[in-house]
Short mmCIF file of C-alpha atoms in Angstrom, two decimals:
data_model
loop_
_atom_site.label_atom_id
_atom_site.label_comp_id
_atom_site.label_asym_id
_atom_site.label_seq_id
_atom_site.Cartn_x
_atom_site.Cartn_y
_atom_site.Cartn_z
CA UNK Q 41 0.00 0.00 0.00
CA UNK Q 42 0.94 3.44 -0.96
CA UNK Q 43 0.73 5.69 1.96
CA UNK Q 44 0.74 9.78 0.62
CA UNK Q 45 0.41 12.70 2.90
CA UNK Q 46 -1.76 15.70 1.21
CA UNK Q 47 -3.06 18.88 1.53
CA UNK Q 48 -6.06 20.14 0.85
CA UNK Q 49 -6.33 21.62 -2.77
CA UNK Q 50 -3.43 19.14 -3.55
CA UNK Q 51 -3.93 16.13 -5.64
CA UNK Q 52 -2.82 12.59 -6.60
CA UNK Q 53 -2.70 10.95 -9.69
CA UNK Q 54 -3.34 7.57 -11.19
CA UNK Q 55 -2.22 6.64 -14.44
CA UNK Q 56 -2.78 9.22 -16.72
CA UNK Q 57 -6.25 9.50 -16.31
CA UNK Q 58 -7.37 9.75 -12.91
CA UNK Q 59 -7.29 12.52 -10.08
CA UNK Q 60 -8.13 12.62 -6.41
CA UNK Q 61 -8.26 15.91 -5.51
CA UNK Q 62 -7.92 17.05 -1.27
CA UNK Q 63 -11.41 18.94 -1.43
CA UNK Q 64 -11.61 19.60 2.42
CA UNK Q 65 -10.00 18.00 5.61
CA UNK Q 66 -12.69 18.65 8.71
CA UNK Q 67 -11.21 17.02 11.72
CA UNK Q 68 -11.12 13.00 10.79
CA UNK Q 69 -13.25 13.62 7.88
CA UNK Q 70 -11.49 14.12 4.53
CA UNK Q 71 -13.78 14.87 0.96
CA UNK Q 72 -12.34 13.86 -1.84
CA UNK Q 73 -13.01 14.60 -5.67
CA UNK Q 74 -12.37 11.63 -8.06
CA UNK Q 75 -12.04 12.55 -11.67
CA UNK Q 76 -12.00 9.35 -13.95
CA UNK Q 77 -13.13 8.33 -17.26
CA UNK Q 78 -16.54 7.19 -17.35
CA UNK Q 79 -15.46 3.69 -17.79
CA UNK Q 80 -14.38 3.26 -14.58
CA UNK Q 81 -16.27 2.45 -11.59
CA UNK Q 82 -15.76 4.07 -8.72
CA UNK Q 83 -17.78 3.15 -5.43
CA UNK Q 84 -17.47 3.47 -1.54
CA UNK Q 85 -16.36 0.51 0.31
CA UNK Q 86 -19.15 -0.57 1.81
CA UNK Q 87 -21.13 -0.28 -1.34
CA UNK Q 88 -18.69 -2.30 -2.94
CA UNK Q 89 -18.95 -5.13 -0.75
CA UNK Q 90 -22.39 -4.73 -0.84
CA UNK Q 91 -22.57 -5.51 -4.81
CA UNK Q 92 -20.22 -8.48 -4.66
CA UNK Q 93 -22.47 -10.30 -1.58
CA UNK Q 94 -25.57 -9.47 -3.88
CA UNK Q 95 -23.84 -10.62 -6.62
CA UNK Q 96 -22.95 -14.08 -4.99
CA UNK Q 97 -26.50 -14.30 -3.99
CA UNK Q 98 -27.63 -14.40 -7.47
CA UNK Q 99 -25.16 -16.84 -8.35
CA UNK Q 100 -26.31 -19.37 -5.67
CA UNK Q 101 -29.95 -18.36 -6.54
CA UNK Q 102 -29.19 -19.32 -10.32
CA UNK Q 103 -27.63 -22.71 -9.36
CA UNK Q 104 -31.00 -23.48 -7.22
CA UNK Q 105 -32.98 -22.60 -10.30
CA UNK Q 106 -30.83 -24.64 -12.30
CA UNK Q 107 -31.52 -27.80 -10.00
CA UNK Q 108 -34.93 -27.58 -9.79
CA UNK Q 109 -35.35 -27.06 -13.44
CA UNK Q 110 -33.38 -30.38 -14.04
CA UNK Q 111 -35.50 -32.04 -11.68
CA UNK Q 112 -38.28 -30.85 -13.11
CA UNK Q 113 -37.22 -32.16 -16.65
CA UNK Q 114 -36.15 -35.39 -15.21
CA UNK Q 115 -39.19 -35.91 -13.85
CA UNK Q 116 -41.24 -34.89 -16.92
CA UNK Q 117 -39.04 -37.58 -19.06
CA UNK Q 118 -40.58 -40.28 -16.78
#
């Protein structure tokens, strides 16, 4: 992990085609501006996580569908 000390108004690039701009420090709280191409997708943390656990819930809800349809089929073959 890259650890980088900033001020506010400063900023911090990534590649050539992202910027975090220091918007406004407030005691622990920090805002930062993110300027990326619309391609990329940019989320908080726990929003992030969020996604993926929905995400693997679909997945496992998919593979239940799956089963019962083959049972289903099976049982219509009979």
């Amino acid at each position: 992990m890259l650890i980088l000390s900033r001020n506010r108004g400063q900023k911090i690039m990534i590649n050539d085609n992202i910027v975090l701009s220091i918007i406004e420090i407030n005691g622990d709280q920090v805002r930062i501006g993110i300027e990326a191409p619309s391609n990329v997708s940019i989320y908080r943390e726990e929003i992030y996580e969020s996604i993926k656990q929905q995400n693997q819930h679909a997945i496992e809800f998919n593979v239940e569908i799956k089963g019962i349809l083959n049972g289903l089929a099976r049982q219509k073959k009979n």
